[in-house]
mmCIF file of C-alpha atoms and ligand atoms in Angstrom:
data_model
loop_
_atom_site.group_PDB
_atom_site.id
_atom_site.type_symbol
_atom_site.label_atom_id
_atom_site.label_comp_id
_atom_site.label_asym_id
_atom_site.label_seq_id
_atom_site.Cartn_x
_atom_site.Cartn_y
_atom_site.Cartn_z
ATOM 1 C CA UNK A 28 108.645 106.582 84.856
ATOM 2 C CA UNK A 29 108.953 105.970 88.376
ATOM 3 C CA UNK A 30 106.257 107.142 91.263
ATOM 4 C CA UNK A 31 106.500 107.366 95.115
ATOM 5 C CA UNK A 32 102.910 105.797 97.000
ATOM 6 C CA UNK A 33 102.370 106.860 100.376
ATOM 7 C CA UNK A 34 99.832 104.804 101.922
ATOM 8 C CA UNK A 35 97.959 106.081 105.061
ATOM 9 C CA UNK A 36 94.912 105.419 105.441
ATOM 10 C CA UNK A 37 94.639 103.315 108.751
ATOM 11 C CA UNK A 38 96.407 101.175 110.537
ATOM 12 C CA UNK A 39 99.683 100.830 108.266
ATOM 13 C CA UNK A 40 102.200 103.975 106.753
ATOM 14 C CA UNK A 41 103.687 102.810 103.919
ATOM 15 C CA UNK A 42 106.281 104.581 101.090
ATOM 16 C CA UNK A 43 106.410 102.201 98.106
ATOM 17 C CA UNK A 44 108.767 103.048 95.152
ATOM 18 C CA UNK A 45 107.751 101.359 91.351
ATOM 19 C CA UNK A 46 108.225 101.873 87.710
ATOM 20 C CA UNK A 47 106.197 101.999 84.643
ATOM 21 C CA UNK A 48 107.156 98.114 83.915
ATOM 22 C CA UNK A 49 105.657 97.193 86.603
ATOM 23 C CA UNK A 50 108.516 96.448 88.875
ATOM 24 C CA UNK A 51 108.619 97.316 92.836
ATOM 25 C CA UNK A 52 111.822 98.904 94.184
ATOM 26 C CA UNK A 53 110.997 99.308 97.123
ATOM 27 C CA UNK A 54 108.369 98.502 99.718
ATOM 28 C CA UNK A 55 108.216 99.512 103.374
ATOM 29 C CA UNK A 56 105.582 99.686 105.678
ATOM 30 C CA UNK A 57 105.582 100.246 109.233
ATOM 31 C CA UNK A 58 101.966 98.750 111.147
ATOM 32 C CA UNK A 59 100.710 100.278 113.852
ATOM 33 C CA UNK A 60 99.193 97.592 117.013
ATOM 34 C CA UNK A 61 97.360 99.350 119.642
ATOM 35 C CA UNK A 62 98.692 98.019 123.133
ATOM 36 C CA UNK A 63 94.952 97.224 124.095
ATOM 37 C CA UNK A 64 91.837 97.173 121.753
ATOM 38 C CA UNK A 65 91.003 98.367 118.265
ATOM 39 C CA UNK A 66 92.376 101.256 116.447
ATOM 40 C CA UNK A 67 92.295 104.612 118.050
ATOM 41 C CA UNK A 68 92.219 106.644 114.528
ATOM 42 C CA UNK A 69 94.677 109.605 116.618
ATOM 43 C CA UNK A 70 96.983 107.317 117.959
ATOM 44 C CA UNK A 71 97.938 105.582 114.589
ATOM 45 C CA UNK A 72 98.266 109.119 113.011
ATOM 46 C CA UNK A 73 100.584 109.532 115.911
ATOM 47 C CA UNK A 74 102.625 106.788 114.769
ATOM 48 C CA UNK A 75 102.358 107.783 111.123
ATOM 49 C CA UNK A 76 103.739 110.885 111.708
ATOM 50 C CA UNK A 77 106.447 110.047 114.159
ATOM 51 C CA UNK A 78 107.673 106.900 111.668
ATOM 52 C CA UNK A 79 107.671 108.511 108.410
ATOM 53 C CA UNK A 80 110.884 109.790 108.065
ATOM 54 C CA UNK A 81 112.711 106.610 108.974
ATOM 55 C CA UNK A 82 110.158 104.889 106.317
ATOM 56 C CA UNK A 83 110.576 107.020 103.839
ATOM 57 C CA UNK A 84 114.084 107.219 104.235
ATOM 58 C CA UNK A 85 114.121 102.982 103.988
ATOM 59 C CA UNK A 86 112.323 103.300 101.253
ATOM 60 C CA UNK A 87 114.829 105.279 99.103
ATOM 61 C CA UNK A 88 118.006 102.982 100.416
ATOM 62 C CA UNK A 89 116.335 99.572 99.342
ATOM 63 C CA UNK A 90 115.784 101.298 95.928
ATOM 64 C CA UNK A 91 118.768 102.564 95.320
ATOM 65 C CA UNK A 92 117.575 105.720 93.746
ATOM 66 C CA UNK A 93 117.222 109.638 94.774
ATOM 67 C CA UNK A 94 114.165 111.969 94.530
ATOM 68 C CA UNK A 95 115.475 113.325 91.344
ATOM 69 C CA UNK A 96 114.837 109.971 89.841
ATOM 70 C CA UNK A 97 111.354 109.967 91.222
ATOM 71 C CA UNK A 98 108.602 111.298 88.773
ATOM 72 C CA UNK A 99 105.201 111.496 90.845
ATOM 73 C CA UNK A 100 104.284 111.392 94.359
ATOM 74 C CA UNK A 101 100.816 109.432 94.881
ATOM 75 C CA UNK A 102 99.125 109.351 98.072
ATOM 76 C CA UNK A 103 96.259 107.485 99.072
ATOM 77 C CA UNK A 104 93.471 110.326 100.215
ATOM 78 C CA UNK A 105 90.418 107.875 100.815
ATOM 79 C CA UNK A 106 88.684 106.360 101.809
ATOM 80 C CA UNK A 107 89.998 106.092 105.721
ATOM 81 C CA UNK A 108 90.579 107.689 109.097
ATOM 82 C CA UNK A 109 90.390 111.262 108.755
ATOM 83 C CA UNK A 110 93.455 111.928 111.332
ATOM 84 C CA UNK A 111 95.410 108.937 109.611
ATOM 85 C CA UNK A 112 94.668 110.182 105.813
ATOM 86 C CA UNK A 113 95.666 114.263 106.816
ATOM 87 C CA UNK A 114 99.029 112.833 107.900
ATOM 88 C CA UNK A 115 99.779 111.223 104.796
ATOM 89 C CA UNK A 116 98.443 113.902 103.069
ATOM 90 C CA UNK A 117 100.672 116.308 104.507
ATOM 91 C CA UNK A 118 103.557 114.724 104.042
ATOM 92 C CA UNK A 119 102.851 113.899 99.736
ATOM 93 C CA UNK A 120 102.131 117.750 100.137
ATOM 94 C CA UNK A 121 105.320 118.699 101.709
ATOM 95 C CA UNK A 122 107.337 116.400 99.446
ATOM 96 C CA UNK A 123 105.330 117.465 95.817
ATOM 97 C CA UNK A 124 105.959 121.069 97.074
ATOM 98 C CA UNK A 125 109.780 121.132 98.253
ATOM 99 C CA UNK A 126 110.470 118.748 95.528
ATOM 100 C CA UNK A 127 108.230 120.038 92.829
ATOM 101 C CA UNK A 128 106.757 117.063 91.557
ATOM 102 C CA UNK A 129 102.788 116.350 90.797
ATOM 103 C CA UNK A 130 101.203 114.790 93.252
ATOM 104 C CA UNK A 131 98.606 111.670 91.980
ATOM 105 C CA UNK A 132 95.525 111.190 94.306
ATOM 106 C CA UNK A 133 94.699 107.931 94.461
ATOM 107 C CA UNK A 134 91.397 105.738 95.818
ATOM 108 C CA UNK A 135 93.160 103.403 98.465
ATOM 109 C CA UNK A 136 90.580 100.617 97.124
ATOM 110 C CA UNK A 137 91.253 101.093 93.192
ATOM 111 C CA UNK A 138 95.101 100.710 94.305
ATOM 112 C CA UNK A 139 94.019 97.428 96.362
ATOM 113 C CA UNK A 140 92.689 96.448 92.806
ATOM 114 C CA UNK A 141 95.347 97.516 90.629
ATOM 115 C CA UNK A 142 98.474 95.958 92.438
ATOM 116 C CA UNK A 143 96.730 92.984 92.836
ATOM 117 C CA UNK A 144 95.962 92.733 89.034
ATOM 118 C CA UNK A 145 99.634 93.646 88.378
ATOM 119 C CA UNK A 146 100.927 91.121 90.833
ATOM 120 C CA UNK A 147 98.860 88.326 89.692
ATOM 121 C CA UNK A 148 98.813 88.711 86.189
ATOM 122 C CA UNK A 149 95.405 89.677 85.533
ATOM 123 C CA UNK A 150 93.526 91.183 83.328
ATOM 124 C CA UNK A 151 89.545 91.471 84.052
ATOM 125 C CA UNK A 152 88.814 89.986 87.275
ATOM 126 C CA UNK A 153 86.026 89.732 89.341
ATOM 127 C CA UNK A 154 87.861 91.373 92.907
ATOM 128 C CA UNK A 155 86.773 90.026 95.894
ATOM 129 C CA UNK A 156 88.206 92.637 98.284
ATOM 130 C CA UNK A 157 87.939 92.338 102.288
ATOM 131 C CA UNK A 158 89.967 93.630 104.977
ATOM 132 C CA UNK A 159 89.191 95.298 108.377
ATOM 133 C CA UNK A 160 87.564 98.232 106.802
ATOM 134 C CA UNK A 161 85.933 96.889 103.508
ATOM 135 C CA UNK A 162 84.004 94.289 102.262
ATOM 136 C CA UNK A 163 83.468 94.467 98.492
ATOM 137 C CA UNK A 164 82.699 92.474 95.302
ATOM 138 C CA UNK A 165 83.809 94.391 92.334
ATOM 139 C CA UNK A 166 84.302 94.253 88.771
ATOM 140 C CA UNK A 167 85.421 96.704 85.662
ATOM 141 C CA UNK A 168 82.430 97.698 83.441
ATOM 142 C CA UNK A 169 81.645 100.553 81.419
ATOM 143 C CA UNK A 170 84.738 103.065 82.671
ATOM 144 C CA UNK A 171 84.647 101.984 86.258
ATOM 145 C CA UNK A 172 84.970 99.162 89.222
ATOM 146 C CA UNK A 173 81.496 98.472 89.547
ATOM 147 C CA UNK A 174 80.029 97.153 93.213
ATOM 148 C CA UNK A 175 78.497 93.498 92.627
ATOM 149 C CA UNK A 176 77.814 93.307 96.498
ATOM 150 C CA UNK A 177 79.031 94.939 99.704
ATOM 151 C CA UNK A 178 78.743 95.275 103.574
ATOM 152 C CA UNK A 179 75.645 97.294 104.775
ATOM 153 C CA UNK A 180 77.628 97.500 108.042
ATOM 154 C CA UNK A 181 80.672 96.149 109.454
ATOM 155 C CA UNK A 182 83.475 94.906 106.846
ATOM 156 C CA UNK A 183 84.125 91.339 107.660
ATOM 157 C CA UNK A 184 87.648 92.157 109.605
ATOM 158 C CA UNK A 185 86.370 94.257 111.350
ATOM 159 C CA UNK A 186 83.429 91.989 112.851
ATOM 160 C CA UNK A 187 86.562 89.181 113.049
ATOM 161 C CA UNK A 188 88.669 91.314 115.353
ATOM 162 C CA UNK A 189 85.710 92.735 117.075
ATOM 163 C CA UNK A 190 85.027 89.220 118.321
ATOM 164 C CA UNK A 191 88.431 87.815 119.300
ATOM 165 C CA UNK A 192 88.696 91.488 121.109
ATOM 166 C CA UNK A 193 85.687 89.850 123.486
ATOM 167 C CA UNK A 194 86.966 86.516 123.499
ATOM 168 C CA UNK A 195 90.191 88.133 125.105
ATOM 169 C CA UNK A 196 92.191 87.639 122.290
ATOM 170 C CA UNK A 197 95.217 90.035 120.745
ATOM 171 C CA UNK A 198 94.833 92.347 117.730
ATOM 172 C CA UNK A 199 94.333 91.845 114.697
ATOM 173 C CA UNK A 200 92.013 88.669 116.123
ATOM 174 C CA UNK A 201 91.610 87.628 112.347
ATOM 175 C CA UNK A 202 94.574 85.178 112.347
ATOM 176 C CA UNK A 203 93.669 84.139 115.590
ATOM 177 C CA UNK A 204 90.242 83.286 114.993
ATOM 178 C CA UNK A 205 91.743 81.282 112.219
ATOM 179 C CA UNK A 206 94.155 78.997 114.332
ATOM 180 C CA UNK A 207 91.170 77.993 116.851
ATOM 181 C CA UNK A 208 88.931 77.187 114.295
ATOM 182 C CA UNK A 209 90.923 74.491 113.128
ATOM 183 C CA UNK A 210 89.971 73.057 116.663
ATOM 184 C CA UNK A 211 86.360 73.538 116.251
ATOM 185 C CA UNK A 212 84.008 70.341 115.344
ATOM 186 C CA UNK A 213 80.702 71.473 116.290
ATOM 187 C CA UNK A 214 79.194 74.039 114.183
ATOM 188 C CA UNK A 215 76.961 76.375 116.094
ATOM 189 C CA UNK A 216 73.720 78.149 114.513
ATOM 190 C CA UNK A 217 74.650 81.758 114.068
ATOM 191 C CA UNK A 218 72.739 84.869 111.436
ATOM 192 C CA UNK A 219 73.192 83.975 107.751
ATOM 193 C CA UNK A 220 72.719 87.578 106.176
ATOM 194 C CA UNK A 221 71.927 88.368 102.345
ATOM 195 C CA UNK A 222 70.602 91.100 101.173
ATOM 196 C CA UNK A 223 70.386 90.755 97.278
ATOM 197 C CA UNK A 224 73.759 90.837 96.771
ATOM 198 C CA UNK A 225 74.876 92.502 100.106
ATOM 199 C CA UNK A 226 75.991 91.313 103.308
ATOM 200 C CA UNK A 227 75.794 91.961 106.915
ATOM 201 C CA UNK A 228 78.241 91.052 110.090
ATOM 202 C CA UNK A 229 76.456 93.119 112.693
ATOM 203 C CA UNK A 230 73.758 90.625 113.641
ATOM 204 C CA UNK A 231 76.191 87.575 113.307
ATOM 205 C CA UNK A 232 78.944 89.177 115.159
ATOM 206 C CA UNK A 233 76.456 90.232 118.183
ATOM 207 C CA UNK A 234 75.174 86.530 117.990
ATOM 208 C CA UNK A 235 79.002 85.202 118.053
ATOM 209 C CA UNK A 236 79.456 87.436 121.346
ATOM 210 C CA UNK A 237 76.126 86.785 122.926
ATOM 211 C CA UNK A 238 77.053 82.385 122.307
ATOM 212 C CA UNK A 239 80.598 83.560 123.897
ATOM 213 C CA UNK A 240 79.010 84.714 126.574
ATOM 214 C CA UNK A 241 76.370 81.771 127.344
ATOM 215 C CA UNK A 242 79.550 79.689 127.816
ATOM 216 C CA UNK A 243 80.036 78.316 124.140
ATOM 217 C CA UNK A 244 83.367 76.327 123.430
ATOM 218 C CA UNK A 245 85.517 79.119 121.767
ATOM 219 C CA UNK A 246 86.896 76.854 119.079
ATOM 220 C CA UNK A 247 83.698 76.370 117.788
ATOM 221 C CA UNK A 248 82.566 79.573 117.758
ATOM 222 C CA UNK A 249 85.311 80.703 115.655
ATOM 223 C CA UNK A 250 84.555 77.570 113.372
ATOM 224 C CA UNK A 251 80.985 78.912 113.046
ATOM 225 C CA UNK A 252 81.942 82.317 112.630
ATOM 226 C CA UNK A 253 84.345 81.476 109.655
ATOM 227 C CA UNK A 254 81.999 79.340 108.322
ATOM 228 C CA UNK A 255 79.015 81.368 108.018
ATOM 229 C CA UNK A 256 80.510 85.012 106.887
ATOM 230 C CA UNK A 257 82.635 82.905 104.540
ATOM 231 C CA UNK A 258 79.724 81.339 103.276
ATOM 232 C CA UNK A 259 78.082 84.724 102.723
ATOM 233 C CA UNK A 260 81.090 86.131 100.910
ATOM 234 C CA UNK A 261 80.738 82.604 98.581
ATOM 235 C CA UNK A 262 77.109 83.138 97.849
ATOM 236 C CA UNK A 263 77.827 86.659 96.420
ATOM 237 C CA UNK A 264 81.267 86.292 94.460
ATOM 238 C CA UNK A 265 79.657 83.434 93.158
ATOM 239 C CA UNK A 266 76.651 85.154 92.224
ATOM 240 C CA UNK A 267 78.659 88.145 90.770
ATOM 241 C CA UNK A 268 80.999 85.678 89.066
ATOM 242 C CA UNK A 269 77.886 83.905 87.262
ATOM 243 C CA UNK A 270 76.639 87.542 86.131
ATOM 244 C CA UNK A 271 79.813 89.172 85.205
ATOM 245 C CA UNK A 272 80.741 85.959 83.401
ATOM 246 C CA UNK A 273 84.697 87.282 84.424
ATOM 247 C CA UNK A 274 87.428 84.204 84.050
ATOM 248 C CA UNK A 275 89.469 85.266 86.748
ATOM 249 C CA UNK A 276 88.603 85.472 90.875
ATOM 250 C CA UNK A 277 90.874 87.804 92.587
ATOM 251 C CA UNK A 278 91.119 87.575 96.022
ATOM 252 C CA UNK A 279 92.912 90.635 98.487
ATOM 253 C CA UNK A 280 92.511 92.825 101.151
ATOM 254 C CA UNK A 281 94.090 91.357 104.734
ATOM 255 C CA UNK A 282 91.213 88.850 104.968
ATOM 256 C CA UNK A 283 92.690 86.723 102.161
ATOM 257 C CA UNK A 284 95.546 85.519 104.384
ATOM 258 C CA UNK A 285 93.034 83.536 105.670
ATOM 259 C CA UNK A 286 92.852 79.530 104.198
ATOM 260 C CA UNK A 287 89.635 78.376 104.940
ATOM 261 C CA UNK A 288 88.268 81.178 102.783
ATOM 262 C CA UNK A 289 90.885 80.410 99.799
ATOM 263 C CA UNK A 290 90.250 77.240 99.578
ATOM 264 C CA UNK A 291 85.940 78.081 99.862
ATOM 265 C CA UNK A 292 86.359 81.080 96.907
ATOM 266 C CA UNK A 293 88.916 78.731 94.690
ATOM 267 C CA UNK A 294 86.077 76.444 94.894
ATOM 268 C CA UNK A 295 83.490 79.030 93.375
ATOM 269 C CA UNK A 296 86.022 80.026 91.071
ATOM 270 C CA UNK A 297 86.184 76.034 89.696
ATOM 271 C CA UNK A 298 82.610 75.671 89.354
ATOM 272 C CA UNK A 299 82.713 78.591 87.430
ATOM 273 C CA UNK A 300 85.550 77.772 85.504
ATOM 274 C CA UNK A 301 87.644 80.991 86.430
ATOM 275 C CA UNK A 302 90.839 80.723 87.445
ATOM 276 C CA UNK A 303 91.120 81.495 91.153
ATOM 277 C CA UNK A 304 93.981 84.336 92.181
ATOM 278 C CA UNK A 305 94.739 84.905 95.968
ATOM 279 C CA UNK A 306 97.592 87.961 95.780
ATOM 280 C CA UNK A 307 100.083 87.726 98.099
ATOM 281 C CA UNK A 308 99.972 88.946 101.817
ATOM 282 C CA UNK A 309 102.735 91.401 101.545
ATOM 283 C CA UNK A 310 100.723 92.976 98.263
ATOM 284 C CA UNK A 311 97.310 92.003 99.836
ATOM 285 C CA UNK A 312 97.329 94.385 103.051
ATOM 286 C CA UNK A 313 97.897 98.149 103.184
ATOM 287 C CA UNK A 314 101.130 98.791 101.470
ATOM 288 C CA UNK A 315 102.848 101.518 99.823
ATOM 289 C CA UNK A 316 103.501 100.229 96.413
ATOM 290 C CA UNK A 317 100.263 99.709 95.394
ATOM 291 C CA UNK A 318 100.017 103.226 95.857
ATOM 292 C CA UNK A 319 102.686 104.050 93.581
ATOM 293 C CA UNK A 320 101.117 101.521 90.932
ATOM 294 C CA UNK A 321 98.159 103.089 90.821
ATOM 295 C CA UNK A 322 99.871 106.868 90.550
ATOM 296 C CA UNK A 323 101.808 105.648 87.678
ATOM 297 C CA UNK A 324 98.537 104.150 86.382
ATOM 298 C CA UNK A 325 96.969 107.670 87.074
ATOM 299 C CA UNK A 326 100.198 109.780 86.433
ATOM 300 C CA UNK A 327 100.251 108.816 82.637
ATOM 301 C CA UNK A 328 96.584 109.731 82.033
ATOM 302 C CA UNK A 329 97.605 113.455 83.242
ATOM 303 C CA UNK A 330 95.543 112.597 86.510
ATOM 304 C CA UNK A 331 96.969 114.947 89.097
ATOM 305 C CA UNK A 332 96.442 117.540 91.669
ATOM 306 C CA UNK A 333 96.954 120.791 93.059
ATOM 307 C CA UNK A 334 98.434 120.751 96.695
ATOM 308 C CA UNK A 335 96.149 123.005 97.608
ATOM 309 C CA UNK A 336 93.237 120.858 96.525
ATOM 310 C CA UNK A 337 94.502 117.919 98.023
ATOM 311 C CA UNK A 338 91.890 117.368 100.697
ATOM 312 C CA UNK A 339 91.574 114.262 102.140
ATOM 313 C CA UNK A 340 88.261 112.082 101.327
ATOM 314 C CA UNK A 341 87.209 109.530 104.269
ATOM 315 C CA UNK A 342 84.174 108.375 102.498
ATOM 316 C CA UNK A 343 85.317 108.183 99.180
ATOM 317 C CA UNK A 344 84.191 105.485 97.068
ATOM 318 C CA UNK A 345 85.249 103.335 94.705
ATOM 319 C CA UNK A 346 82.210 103.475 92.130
ATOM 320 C CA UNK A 347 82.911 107.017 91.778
ATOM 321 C CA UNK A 348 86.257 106.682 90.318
ATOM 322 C CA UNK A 349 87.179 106.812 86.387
ATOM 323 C CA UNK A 350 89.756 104.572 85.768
ATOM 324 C CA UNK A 351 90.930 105.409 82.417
ATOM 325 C CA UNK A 352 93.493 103.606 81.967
ATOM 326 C CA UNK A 353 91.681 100.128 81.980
ATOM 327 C CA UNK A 354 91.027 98.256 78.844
ATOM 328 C CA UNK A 355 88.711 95.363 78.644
ATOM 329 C CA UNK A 356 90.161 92.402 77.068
ATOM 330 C CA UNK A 357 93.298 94.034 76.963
ATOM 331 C CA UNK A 358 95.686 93.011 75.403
HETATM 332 P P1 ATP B 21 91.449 98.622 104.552
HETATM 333 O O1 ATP B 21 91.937 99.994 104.875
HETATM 334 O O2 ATP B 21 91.628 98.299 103.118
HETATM 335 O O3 ATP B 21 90.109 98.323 105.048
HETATM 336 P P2 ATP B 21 92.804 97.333 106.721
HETATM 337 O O4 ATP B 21 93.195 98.621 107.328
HETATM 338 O O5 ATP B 21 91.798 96.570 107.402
HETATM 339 O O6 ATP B 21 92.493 97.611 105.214
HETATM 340 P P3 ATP B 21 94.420 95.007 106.002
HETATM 341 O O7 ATP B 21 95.842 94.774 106.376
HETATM 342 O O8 ATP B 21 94.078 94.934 104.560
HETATM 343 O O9 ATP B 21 94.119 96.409 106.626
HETATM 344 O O10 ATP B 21 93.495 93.948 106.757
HETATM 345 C C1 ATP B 21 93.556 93.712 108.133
HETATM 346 C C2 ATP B 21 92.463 92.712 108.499
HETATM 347 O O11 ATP B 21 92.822 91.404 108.026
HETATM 348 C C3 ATP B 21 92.232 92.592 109.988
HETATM 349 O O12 ATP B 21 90.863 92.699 110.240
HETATM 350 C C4 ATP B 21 92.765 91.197 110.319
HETATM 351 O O13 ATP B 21 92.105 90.572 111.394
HETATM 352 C C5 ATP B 21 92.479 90.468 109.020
HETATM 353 N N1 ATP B 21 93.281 89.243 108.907
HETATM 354 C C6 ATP B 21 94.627 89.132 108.867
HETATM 355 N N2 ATP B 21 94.989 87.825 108.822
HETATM 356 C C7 ATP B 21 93.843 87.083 108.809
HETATM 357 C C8 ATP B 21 93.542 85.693 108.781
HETATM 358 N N3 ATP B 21 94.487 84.780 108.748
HETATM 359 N N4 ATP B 21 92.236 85.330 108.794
HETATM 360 C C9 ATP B 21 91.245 86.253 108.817
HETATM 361 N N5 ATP B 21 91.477 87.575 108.862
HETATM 362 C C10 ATP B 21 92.756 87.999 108.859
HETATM 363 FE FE1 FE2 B 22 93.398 98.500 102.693
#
């Protein structure tokens, strides 16, 4: 069985092709960087829409197979920018329709999930999950990906970019943020925020800007940023970890390019005695194939869609999704 994944969502359109053993054909994605500040949700869905043949096209060269070949066409419809996720939408419509093929709707966060348990080899991990849009703790039980913490606010990438946005710096600000605090050495009192098992950025990140603004060194601002939301992710994987009793910690979403907060969460993984799982960046940040992963994951439980109930779901979560396909302890 082989699917098509279009990923759309935000920033990135992506057409990933992959199999029912698991393996990737193909993989191309095409980011979109605003010139100056954050994302402008119309603009990127301008550059979805203006890239996506030349993608999609890529995508079917590097695997060396035609749409005849192709069984399913997944597309990520939430949760996300509403202009970003209608352009991907429409194009898995158009193809599913001219083609006739079913079309898979998948939850851009259960994909995050599944390629990064396919990637790494696991089985029934405890997902730490944080890029610029989402900030989650999660874990299978009882038929679905459970929440075991989350941001009442901001997602952590999002408060990261926000930041090196005011300190002048280019987008995305996390990697930058992540150079400079290797030349921080004073750390700077900033808002530690747990909520039960939530977290918030808001407060911290408005403290970060106001400290930026009093004339604080830079460097060690971005030290004490990392430090502090890092710690808060720390406190509630670890917390999660203890609960769940899981014996893997999977770390992905863009975030988990970032060292300092490896090398923090493969500490809570030791002292825990799971084994500690960062997926690789390519598989980590928005990308097609984990879109077709997840529709072959879907397509063989009979989980598809009529075009013309395809809408598009910005808010849609990841608690609410059945995944039927998972199998605890398996195999
Ligand atoms: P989602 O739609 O799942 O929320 P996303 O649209 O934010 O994802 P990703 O590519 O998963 O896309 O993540 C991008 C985020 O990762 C940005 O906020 C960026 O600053 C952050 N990031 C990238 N590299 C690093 C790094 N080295 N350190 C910290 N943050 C990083
Ligand atoms: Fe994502």
């Amino acid at each position: 069985m082989i699917v098509l994944g279009i990923e759309c969502t935000a920033h990135t359109f992506g057409c990933g092709i992959v199999d029912s053993d698991g393996h990737v054909l193909a993989n191309v994605n095409s980011e979109y960087v605003p010139i100056t500040g954050g994302i402008h949700p119309r603009e990127a869905a301008r550059h979805h829409s203006s890239i996506a043949p030349k993608v999609l096209a890529e995508a079917f060269k590097k695997s060396d197979i035609s749409m005849d070949d192709v069984d399913g066409i997944a597309v990520s419809l939430g949760p996300g920018l509403g202009p970003c996720l209608r352009t991907g939408a429409t194009v898995a419509r158009a193809l599913a329709a001219y083609y006739d093929k079913p079309l898979i709707p998948v939850n851009h966060c259960v994909a995050h999930i599944e390629i990064a348990k396919m990637i790494c080899k696991s089985l029934d991990p405890l997902v730490v999950y944080i890029s610029g849009g989402n900030t989650i703790v999660a874990a299978f039980s009882s038929g679905r990906y459970r929440i075991f913490g989350e941001t009442l606010d901001i997602a952590l990438g999002n408060c990261l970019d926000v930041f090196a946005r005011e300190a002048g710096l280019s987008h995305p600000g996390g990697p930058h943020i992540e150079r400079l605090a290797l030349k921080g050495n004073r750390y700077i009192q900033l808002p530690y925020v747990v909520k039960g098992q939530d977290v918030s950025f808001s407060g911290l990140l408005t403290a970060a800007i106001r400290r930026l603004k009093e004339g604080y060194r830079l460097e060690d601002l971005c030290f004490s940023l990392q430090e502090t939301a890092f710690s808060m992710i720390c406190e509630v994987a670890e917390r999660a970890l203890s609960h769940t009793m899981k014996h893997e910690l999977l770390l992905t979403g863009g975030v988990a390019a970032n060292k300092r907060l490896r090398s923090m969460l493969s500490k809570v993984a030791e002292l825990h005695e799971a084994t500690f799982k960062p997926v690789p960046l390519q598989y980590a940040r928005d990308n097609g194939a984990m879109i077709a992963w997840t529709g072959i994951l879907g397509l063989q439980f009979g989980l598809i869609l009529n075009v013309e109930k395809s809408y598009v779901r910005p808010r849609w979560r990841l608690d609410s999704v059945d995944i039927p396909w998972f199998r605890e302890g398996f195999p």
